CSV table of C-alpha atoms in Angstrom, one decimal:
chain,number,residue,atom,x,y,z
A,1,UNK,CA,8.5,32.4,-43.5
A,2,UNK,CA,10.6,29.3,-43.1
A,3,UNK,CA,12.1,30.4,-39.8
A,4,UNK,CA,9.1,31.8,-38.1
A,5,UNK,CA,7.8,30.2,-34.9
A,6,UNK,CA,4.3,29.3,-36.2
A,7,UNK,CA,3.1,25.9,-35.0
A,8,UNK,CA,2.8,23.0,-37.4
A,9,UNK,CA,-0.3,20.9,-38.3
A,10,UNK,CA,-2.7,23.9,-38.4
A,11,UNK,CA,-3.9,23.4,-42.0
A,12,UNK,CA,-3.8,19.6,-42.3
A,13,UNK,CA,-6.9,18.8,-40.2
A,14,UNK,CA,-9.0,21.2,-42.3
A,15,UNK,CA,-7.7,20.1,-45.7
A,16,UNK,CA,-8.1,16.3,-45.3
A,17,UNK,CA,-11.8,16.9,-44.8
A,18,UNK,CA,-12.2,18.7,-48.2
A,19,UNK,CA,-12.8,16.7,-51.4
A,20,UNK,CA,-11.2,19.4,-53.5
A,21,UNK,CA,-8.0,19.5,-51.3
A,22,UNK,CA,-5.6,18.0,-53.9
A,23,UNK,CA,-6.6,20.5,-56.6
A,24,UNK,CA,-6.6,23.4,-54.1
A,25,UNK,CA,-3.1,22.5,-52.9
A,26,UNK,CA,-1.7,22.1,-56.4
A,27,UNK,CA,-3.3,25.3,-57.6
A,28,UNK,CA,-2.0,27.5,-54.7
A,29,UNK,CA,1.5,26.0,-55.0
A,30,UNK,CA,1.5,26.5,-58.8
A,31,UNK,CA,0.4,30.2,-58.2
A,32,UNK,CA,3.2,30.6,-55.7
A,33,UNK,CA,5.9,29.6,-58.3
A,34,UNK,CA,7.6,27.3,-55.8
A,35,UNK,CA,10.4,25.4,-57.3
A,36,UNK,CA,12.7,22.7,-55.9
A,37,UNK,CA,15.3,24.1,-53.4
A,38,UNK,CA,17.6,21.1,-53.8
A,39,UNK,CA,19.3,22.4,-56.9
A,40,UNK,CA,17.3,21.3,-59.8
A,41,UNK,CA,14.6,24.0,-59.5
A,42,UNK,CA,11.7,21.9,-60.9
A,43,UNK,CA,8.2,23.4,-60.3
A,44,UNK,CA,6.7,21.5,-57.3
A,45,UNK,CA,3.1,21.7,-58.4
A,46,UNK,CA,4.0,20.2,-61.8
A,47,UNK,CA,5.7,17.3,-60.2
A,48,UNK,CA,2.7,16.6,-57.9
A,49,UNK,CA,0.3,16.8,-60.9
A,50,UNK,CA,2.4,14.2,-62.8
A,51,UNK,CA,2.4,11.8,-59.8
A,52,UNK,CA,-1.4,12.3,-59.3
A,53,UNK,CA,-2.0,11.4,-62.9
A,54,UNK,CA,-0.4,8.0,-62.5
A,55,UNK,CA,-2.2,4.9,-61.1
A,56,UNK,CA,-1.7,4.2,-57.4
A,57,UNK,CA,-0.2,3.4,-55.0
A,58,UNK,CA,1.8,6.6,-54.9
A,59,UNK,CA,4.6,7.8,-52.6
A,60,UNK,CA,6.1,11.1,-51.5
A,61,UNK,CA,9.6,11.4,-50.2
A,62,UNK,CA,11.3,14.3,-48.3
A,63,UNK,CA,15.0,14.4,-49.3
A,64,UNK,CA,17.0,15.3,-46.3
A,65,UNK,CA,20.3,13.9,-47.6
A,66,UNK,CA,21.9,17.3,-47.5
A,67,UNK,CA,25.5,16.5,-48.6
A,68,UNK,CA,26.9,19.8,-50.0
A,69,UNK,CA,29.8,21.0,-47.8
A,70,UNK,CA,28.7,24.3,-46.4
A,71,UNK,CA,25.0,23.7,-46.5
A,72,UNK,CA,23.0,23.0,-43.4
A,73,UNK,CA,19.5,24.4,-44.2
A,74,UNK,CA,17.8,21.1,-44.2
A,75,UNK,CA,19.5,20.1,-40.9
A,76,UNK,CA,18.2,23.3,-39.3
A,77,UNK,CA,14.7,22.7,-40.5
A,78,UNK,CA,14.6,19.0,-39.4
A,79,UNK,CA,16.1,19.7,-36.0
A,80,UNK,CA,14.2,22.9,-35.2
A,81,UNK,CA,10.9,22.7,-37.2
A,82,UNK,CA,10.2,18.9,-37.7
A,83,UNK,CA,6.4,19.4,-37.5
A,84,UNK,CA,6.6,21.9,-40.4
A,85,UNK,CA,8.6,19.5,-42.5
A,86,UNK,CA,6.1,16.7,-41.8
A,87,UNK,CA,3.1,18.8,-42.5
A,88,UNK,CA,4.6,19.9,-45.8
A,89,UNK,CA,5.3,16.3,-46.7
A,90,UNK,CA,1.7,15.3,-45.8
A,91,UNK,CA,0.3,18.2,-47.9
A,92,UNK,CA,2.4,17.1,-50.8
A,93,UNK,CA,1.1,13.6,-50.3
A,94,UNK,CA,-2.5,14.9,-50.3
A,95,UNK,CA,-1.8,16.8,-53.5
A,96,UNK,CA,-0.5,13.6,-55.1
A,97,UNK,CA,-3.2,11.4,-53.6
A,98,UNK,CA,-0.3,9.4,-52.0
A,99,UNK,CA,-0.9,7.1,-49.1
A,100,UNK,CA,2.6,7.0,-47.7
A,101,UNK,CA,5.6,9.2,-47.2
A,102,UNK,CA,9.3,8.8,-46.3
A,103,UNK,CA,11.7,11.3,-44.7
A,104,UNK,CA,15.2,10.4,-45.8
A,105,UNK,CA,17.7,11.9,-43.3
A,106,UNK,CA,21.5,12.1,-43.9
A,107,UNK,CA,23.3,9.7,-41.7
A,108,UNK,CA,25.6,12.4,-40.4
A,109,UNK,CA,22.6,14.2,-38.8
A,110,UNK,CA,21.8,12.1,-35.7
A,111,UNK,CA,19.9,14.9,-34.0
A,112,UNK,CA,17.8,15.6,-37.1
A,113,UNK,CA,17.0,11.9,-37.3
A,114,UNK,CA,15.9,11.7,-33.7
A,115,UNK,CA,13.9,14.9,-34.1
A,116,UNK,CA,12.0,13.7,-37.1
A,117,UNK,CA,11.3,10.3,-35.5
A,118,UNK,CA,9.9,12.0,-32.4
A,119,UNK,CA,7.8,14.3,-34.6
A,120,UNK,CA,6.3,11.3,-36.4
A,121,UNK,CA,5.4,9.6,-33.1
A,122,UNK,CA,3.7,12.8,-31.9
A,123,UNK,CA,1.8,13.2,-35.2
A,124,UNK,CA,0.5,9.7,-35.0
A,125,UNK,CA,-0.5,10.2,-31.3
A,126,UNK,CA,-2.4,13.4,-32.3
A,127,UNK,CA,-4.2,11.7,-35.2
A,128,UNK,CA,-2.4,13.5,-38.0
A,129,UNK,CA,-1.1,10.3,-39.5
A,130,UNK,CA,-2.6,6.8,-39.9
A,131,UNK,CA,-5.7,5.4,-41.4
A,132,UNK,CA,-8.8,7.7,-41.7
A,133,UNK,CA,-6.9,10.8,-40.7
A,134,UNK,CA,-9.1,13.0,-38.5
A,135,UNK,CA,-12.2,11.0,-39.4
A,136,UNK,CA,-11.7,11.5,-43.2
A,137,UNK,CA,-11.3,8.9,-45.9
A,138,UNK,CA,-7.6,9.9,-46.2
A,139,UNK,CA,-5.0,7.3,-45.3
A,140,UNK,CA,-1.5,8.6,-44.9
A,141,UNK,CA,1.5,7.6,-42.8
A,142,UNK,CA,5.2,8.5,-42.7
A,143,UNK,CA,8.4,6.6,-42.0
A,144,UNK,CA,11.8,8.1,-41.3
A,145,UNK,CA,14.8,6.4,-42.9
A,146,UNK,CA,18.5,7.0,-42.2
A,147,UNK,CA,20.8,7.5,-45.2
A,148,UNK,CA,23.9,5.4,-45.7
A,149,UNK,CA,26.5,8.2,-45.8
A,150,UNK,CA,26.6,8.6,-49.6
A,151,UNK,CA,26.8,12.1,-51.2
A,152,UNK,CA,25.4,10.7,-54.5
A,153,UNK,CA,22.3,9.4,-52.6
A,154,UNK,CA,21.1,13.0,-52.5
A,155,UNK,CA,20.2,12.6,-56.2
A,156,UNK,CA,16.6,11.4,-56.4
A,157,UNK,CA,17.0,8.1,-58.3
A,158,UNK,CA,20.0,7.1,-56.1
A,159,UNK,CA,18.0,8.0,-53.0
A,160,UNK,CA,15.1,5.8,-54.1
A,161,UNK,CA,17.4,2.9,-54.8
A,162,UNK,CA,18.9,3.3,-51.3
A,163,UNK,CA,15.4,3.3,-49.8
A,164,UNK,CA,14.6,0.1,-51.7
A,165,UNK,CA,17.7,-1.6,-50.1
A,166,UNK,CA,19.8,-1.3,-53.2
A,167,UNK,CA,23.2,0.4,-53.7
A,168,UNK,CA,22.8,4.1,-54.0
A,169,UNK,CA,23.7,4.7,-57.6
A,170,UNK,CA,22.1,7.0,-60.1
A,171,UNK,CA,20.0,5.3,-62.8
A,172,UNK,CA,19.2,6.5,-66.3
A,173,UNK,CA,16.0,8.4,-66.9
A,174,UNK,CA,13.3,7.9,-68.3
A,175,UNK,CA,11.4,6.5,-66.7
A,176,UNK,CA,11.3,9.4,-64.2
A,177,UNK,CA,10.4,8.9,-60.5
A,178,UNK,CA,7.0,10.5,-61.1
A,179,UNK,CA,6.3,7.4,-63.2
A,180,UNK,CA,8.4,4.7,-61.7
A,181,UNK,CA,10.0,5.7,-58.3
A,182,UNK,CA,10.0,3.9,-55.0
A,183,UNK,CA,9.3,0.2,-55.4
A,184,UNK,CA,8.5,1.0,-59.1
A,185,UNK,CA,5.5,3.2,-58.1
A,186,UNK,CA,4.9,6.9,-58.9
A,187,UNK,CA,6.9,9.0,-56.5
A,188,UNK,CA,7.4,12.7,-55.8
A,189,UNK,CA,10.8,13.5,-54.3
A,190,UNK,CA,11.1,17.0,-52.8
A,191,UNK,CA,13.8,18.6,-50.8
A,192,UNK,CA,13.1,19.3,-47.1
A,193,UNK,CA,13.3,23.1,-47.6
A,194,UNK,CA,10.8,22.9,-50.5
A,195,UNK,CA,8.3,21.0,-48.4
A,196,UNK,CA,8.8,23.3,-45.4
A,197,UNK,CA,7.5,26.2,-47.5
A,198,UNK,CA,4.2,24.6,-48.4
A,199,UNK,CA,2.3,25.2,-45.1
A,200,UNK,CA,3.1,28.9,-45.3
A,201,UNK,CA,2.1,29.1,-48.9
A,202,UNK,CA,-1.3,27.6,-48.3
A,203,UNK,CA,-1.8,29.7,-45.2
A,204,UNK,CA,-0.9,33.0,-46.8
A,205,UNK,CA,-1.9,32.2,-50.4
A,206,UNK,CA,0.2,31.4,-53.4
A,207,UNK,CA,0.0,34.9,-54.8
A,208,UNK,CA,1.5,36.4,-51.6
A,209,UNK,CA,4.4,34.0,-51.9
A,210,UNK,CA,4.9,34.8,-55.6
A,211,UNK,CA,5.4,38.5,-54.7
A,212,UNK,CA,8.5,37.5,-52.9
A,213,UNK,CA,11.7,37.2,-54.9
A,214,UNK,CA,12.2,38.3,-58.5
A,215,UNK,CA,10.1,36.9,-61.3
A,216,UNK,CA,10.2,34.3,-62.6
A,217,UNK,CA,12.1,33.0,-59.6
A,218,UNK,CA,9.7,33.5,-56.7
A,219,UNK,CA,10.0,33.1,-52.9
A,220,UNK,CA,12.8,32.8,-50.5
A,221,UNK,CA,15.9,30.6,-49.9
A,222,UNK,CA,17.9,29.7,-46.9
A,223,UNK,CA,21.5,30.6,-47.5
A,224,UNK,CA,24.2,29.2,-45.3
A,225,UNK,CA,27.4,31.1,-44.6
A,226,UNK,CA,30.5,29.3,-43.4
A,227,UNK,CA,32.7,30.1,-40.4
A,228,UNK,CA,35.0,32.5,-42.2
A,229,UNK,CA,32.3,35.2,-42.1
A,230,UNK,CA,32.0,37.6,-39.2
A,231,UNK,CA,28.4,36.4,-38.7
A,232,UNK,CA,28.1,32.8,-40.0
A,233,UNK,CA,24.7,31.1,-40.0
A,234,UNK,CA,21.6,30.4,-42.0
A,235,UNK,CA,19.6,33.4,-43.3
A,236,UNK,CA,16.3,33.4,-45.2
A,237,UNK,CA,16.5,35.8,-48.1
A,238,UNK,CA,14.3,36.6,-51.1
A,239,UNK,CA,15.5,35.3,-54.4
A,240,UNK,CA,17.1,38.1,-56.3
A,241,UNK,CA,18.9,39.6,-53.3
A,242,UNK,CA,22.4,40.8,-54.4
A,243,UNK,CA,25.2,38.5,-53.2
A,244,UNK,CA,27.0,41.5,-51.9
A,245,UNK,CA,24.2,42.2,-49.5
A,246,UNK,CA,24.3,38.6,-48.2
A,247,UNK,CA,28.1,38.5,-47.9
A,248,UNK,CA,28.7,41.9,-46.4
A,249,UNK,CA,25.3,43.0,-45.0
A,250,UNK,CA,24.2,39.7,-43.4
A,251,UNK,CA,27.5,37.9,-43.1
A,252,UNK,CA,29.4,41.0,-42.1
A,253,UNK,CA,32.2,40.2,-44.5
A,254,UNK,CA,35.4,38.7,-43.2
A,255,UNK,CA,37.2,39.5,-39.9
A,256,UNK,CA,39.8,42.2,-39.8
A,257,UNK,CA,43.1,41.0,-41.2
A,258,UNK,CA,41.5,38.6,-43.7
A,259,UNK,CA,41.1,39.3,-47.4
A,260,UNK,CA,38.2,37.8,-49.4
A,261,UNK,CA,39.6,36.0,-52.5
A,262,UNK,CA,36.4,34.2,-53.7
A,263,UNK,CA,33.1,32.8,-52.6
A,264,UNK,CA,32.0,29.3,-53.6
A,265,UNK,CA,28.3,29.2,-54.3
A,266,UNK,CA,26.2,26.1,-54.6
A,267,UNK,CA,28.5,23.5,-53.1
A,268,UNK,CA,31.1,21.4,-54.9
A,269,UNK,CA,28.9,21.3,-58.0
A,270,UNK,CA,28.5,25.1,-58.0
A,271,UNK,CA,31.5,27.3,-58.7
A,272,UNK,CA,33.6,30.2,-57.5
A,273,UNK,CA,33.0,34.0,-57.9
A,274,UNK,CA,35.6,36.7,-57.3
A,275,UNK,CA,34.8,39.6,-55.1
A,276,UNK,CA,34.1,41.8,-58.1
A,277,UNK,CA,31.2,39.6,-59.2
A,278,UNK,CA,29.2,39.9,-56.0
A,279,UNK,CA,26.9,42.4,-57.6
A,280,UNK,CA,25.1,39.3,-59.1
A,281,UNK,CA,21.6,38.6,-57.7
A,282,UNK,CA,20.8,35.3,-55.9
A,283,UNK,CA,19.0,33.9,-58.9
A,284,UNK,CA,19.6,30.6,-60.7
A,285,UNK,CA,19.4,32.2,-64.1
A,286,UNK,CA,21.9,35.0,-63.2
A,287,UNK,CA,24.4,32.6,-61.6
A,288,UNK,CA,24.1,30.1,-64.4
A,289,UNK,CA,25.0,32.8,-66.9
A,290,UNK,CA,28.1,33.5,-64.8
A,291,UNK,CA,29.1,29.8,-64.9
A,292,UNK,CA,28.0,29.1,-61.3
A,293,UNK,CA,25.1,27.0,-60.0
A,294,UNK,CA,22.8,28.2,-57.3
A,295,UNK,CA,22.6,24.6,-55.9
A,296,UNK,CA,21.3,24.4,-52.3
A,297,UNK,CA,22.3,27.9,-51.3
A,298,UNK,CA,25.5,27.4,-49.5
A,299,UNK,CA,28.0,30.2,-49.7
A,300,UNK,CA,31.6,29.5,-48.6
A,301,UNK,CA,34.0,32.4,-48.2
A,302,UNK,CA,37.6,31.7,-49.3
A,303,UNK,CA,40.1,34.0,-47.7
A,304,UNK,CA,43.8,34.7,-48.2
A,305,UNK,CA,44.9,31.9,-45.9
A,306,UNK,CA,43.6,29.2,-48.2
A,307,UNK,CA,46.0,28.1,-51.0
A,308,UNK,CA,44.2,27.7,-54.3
A,309,UNK,CA,45.9,24.4,-55.1
A,310,UNK,CA,45.0,22.9,-51.7
A,311,UNK,CA,41.4,23.9,-52.2
A,312,UNK,CA,41.2,22.4,-55.7
A,313,UNK,CA,43.0,19.2,-54.5
A,314,UNK,CA,40.5,18.8,-51.7
A,315,UNK,CA,37.6,19.2,-54.1
A,316,UNK,CA,39.1,16.6,-56.3
A,317,UNK,CA,39.5,14.2,-53.4
A,318,UNK,CA,35.8,14.9,-52.5
A,319,UNK,CA,34.7,14.0,-56.0
A,320,UNK,CA,36.8,10.9,-56.0
A,321,UNK,CA,35.6,9.7,-52.6
A,322,UNK,CA,31.9,10.4,-53.4
A,323,UNK,CA,31.6,9.1,-57.0
A,324,UNK,CA,29.6,5.9,-57.2
A,325,UNK,CA,31.9,4.8,-60.1
A,326,UNK,CA,29.0,3.8,-62.3
A,327,UNK,CA,30.0,6.0,-65.3
A,328,UNK,CA,33.3,5.5,-67.1
A,329,UNK,CA,34.3,9.2,-67.4
A,330,UNK,CA,33.8,9.8,-63.7
A,331,UNK,CA,35.4,6.5,-62.7
A,332,UNK,CA,38.5,7.2,-64.9
A,333,UNK,CA,38.7,10.8,-63.7
A,334,UNK,CA,38.7,10.0,-60.0
A,335,UNK,CA,41.7,7.7,-60.5
A,336,UNK,CA,43.7,10.6,-61.9
A,337,UNK,CA,46.0,12.6,-59.7
A,338,UNK,CA,44.4,15.8,-58.2
A,339,UNK,CA,45.6,19.1,-59.6
A,340,UNK,CA,48.8,20.0,-57.7
A,341,UNK,CA,50.3,22.9,-59.7
A,342,UNK,CA,50.3,25.8,-57.4
A,343,UNK,CA,49.3,29.0,-59.1
A,344,UNK,CA,51.6,32.0,-58.6
A,345,UNK,CA,50.8,34.1,-55.5
A,346,UNK,CA,49.0,37.4,-56.2
A,347,UNK,CA,51.3,40.3,-56.9
A,348,UNK,CA,50.7,44.0,-56.9
A,349,UNK,CA,48.2,46.0,-54.9
A,350,UNK,CA,44.7,44.9,-54.0
A,351,UNK,CA,41.9,45.5,-56.3
A,352,UNK,CA,40.3,48.9,-56.5
A,353,UNK,CA,37.4,47.7,-54.3
A,354,UNK,CA,39.8,46.9,-51.5
A,355,UNK,CA,39.6,43.1,-51.9
A,356,UNK,CA,42.5,40.8,-52.8
A,357,UNK,CA,43.3,39.3,-56.1
A,358,UNK,CA,40.7,36.8,-57.3
A,359,UNK,CA,41.3,33.2,-56.6
A,360,UNK,CA,43.0,31.6,-59.6
A,361,UNK,CA,41.3,28.5,-60.8
A,362,UNK,CA,43.0,26.1,-63.4
A,363,UNK,CA,40.6,24.7,-65.9
A,364,UNK,CA,40.4,20.9,-66.1
A,365,UNK,CA,40.0,18.8,-69.2
A,366,UNK,CA,36.2,18.7,-69.9
A,367,UNK,CA,36.7,15.1,-71.2
A,368,UNK,CA,37.7,14.0,-67.7
A,369,UNK,CA,34.9,15.8,-65.9
A,370,UNK,CA,31.8,15.0,-68.0
A,371,UNK,CA,29.5,12.4,-66.4
A,372,UNK,CA,26.8,10.4,-68.1
A,373,UNK,CA,23.9,10.1,-65.7
A,374,UNK,CA,24.4,12.6,-62.9
A,375,UNK,CA,25.9,16.0,-62.2
A,376,UNK,CA,28.8,15.0,-59.9
A,377,UNK,CA,31.5,15.4,-62.5
A,378,UNK,CA,29.8,17.6,-65.0
A,379,UNK,CA,30.5,21.2,-65.8
A,380,UNK,CA,27.9,23.1,-63.6
A,381,UNK,CA,27.1,25.4,-66.5
A,382,UNK,CA,25.8,22.3,-68.3
A,383,UNK,CA,24.4,20.2,-65.6
A,384,UNK,CA,22.0,22.8,-64.3
A,385,UNK,CA,20.5,23.9,-67.6
């Protein structure tokens, strides 16, 4: 659905001519059960309804600031299917009665940035964007903005501050962006993958999309497998697919001579699962109950060549470098030394399933990793509830 070769801008010319288009789009997306694919999982149609209920002008923003190590789904979509991303953003704008949209692209993605800017230029030349789109009374245009290299800017309030020319730091809510977002106006911020699903949902119908996945978590997700797998890459799978099927069936497991010790799911704010827990389904609810966040769908294999203490130290350095420093607990914690106590090496035979011993992880003091306004330093079991 997300990775098919169907051309973009097939639905937009028809829908801008319909007076009932905003209601129709919100209804079909609501029926589909589409939720945000950036990690928060908020229902897309509810967000658009909230923006549409506020006085204009209104904005829609495509969040392409994909900062999770091991995730590259948004990069793939922006580089390979930019027209689909733009049409999804335009349809979201129509659902919100917005007049302008922005695509915010991670600064480390120069090819994606160029691809999106070229797609906007083509769309304007073809009459998809601008004033009186396709002879209708709809005015809608899109700008492409380059991020400033901040991981925290992937959070929606930080992203909106960055777009406004301010420092990319998270602000307290309420008010929420749907009430006071870009330039203080109602704004819907959606992840690139979320928006890319919208054209297919409207083309095939919300009910058809809702039949994919496992209720109440409908649809598909792009999962990204790192280079440790035999077959690394991005795969579109239905929500509810067992992790074992993704790790071994699609990814091919690890090469001969390597032993799987753990998989990191959901990026640095996610968590680790030992090989024995790969029977879990790819569902936010199931992973949450196991203490792991689904996040953006990245799956990183950790093999027996990676020392646990080095991995934890690197994660700590990542947190310290990317924290905006706005909150005292996070600011104090990043100044502390990273965990350096090396856990004892595994002893004894491999597990009964043929895998190595689980990756030992030392718990950190929750007082040092509890943030106030964003999820960067929170326990993922709390920040994603």
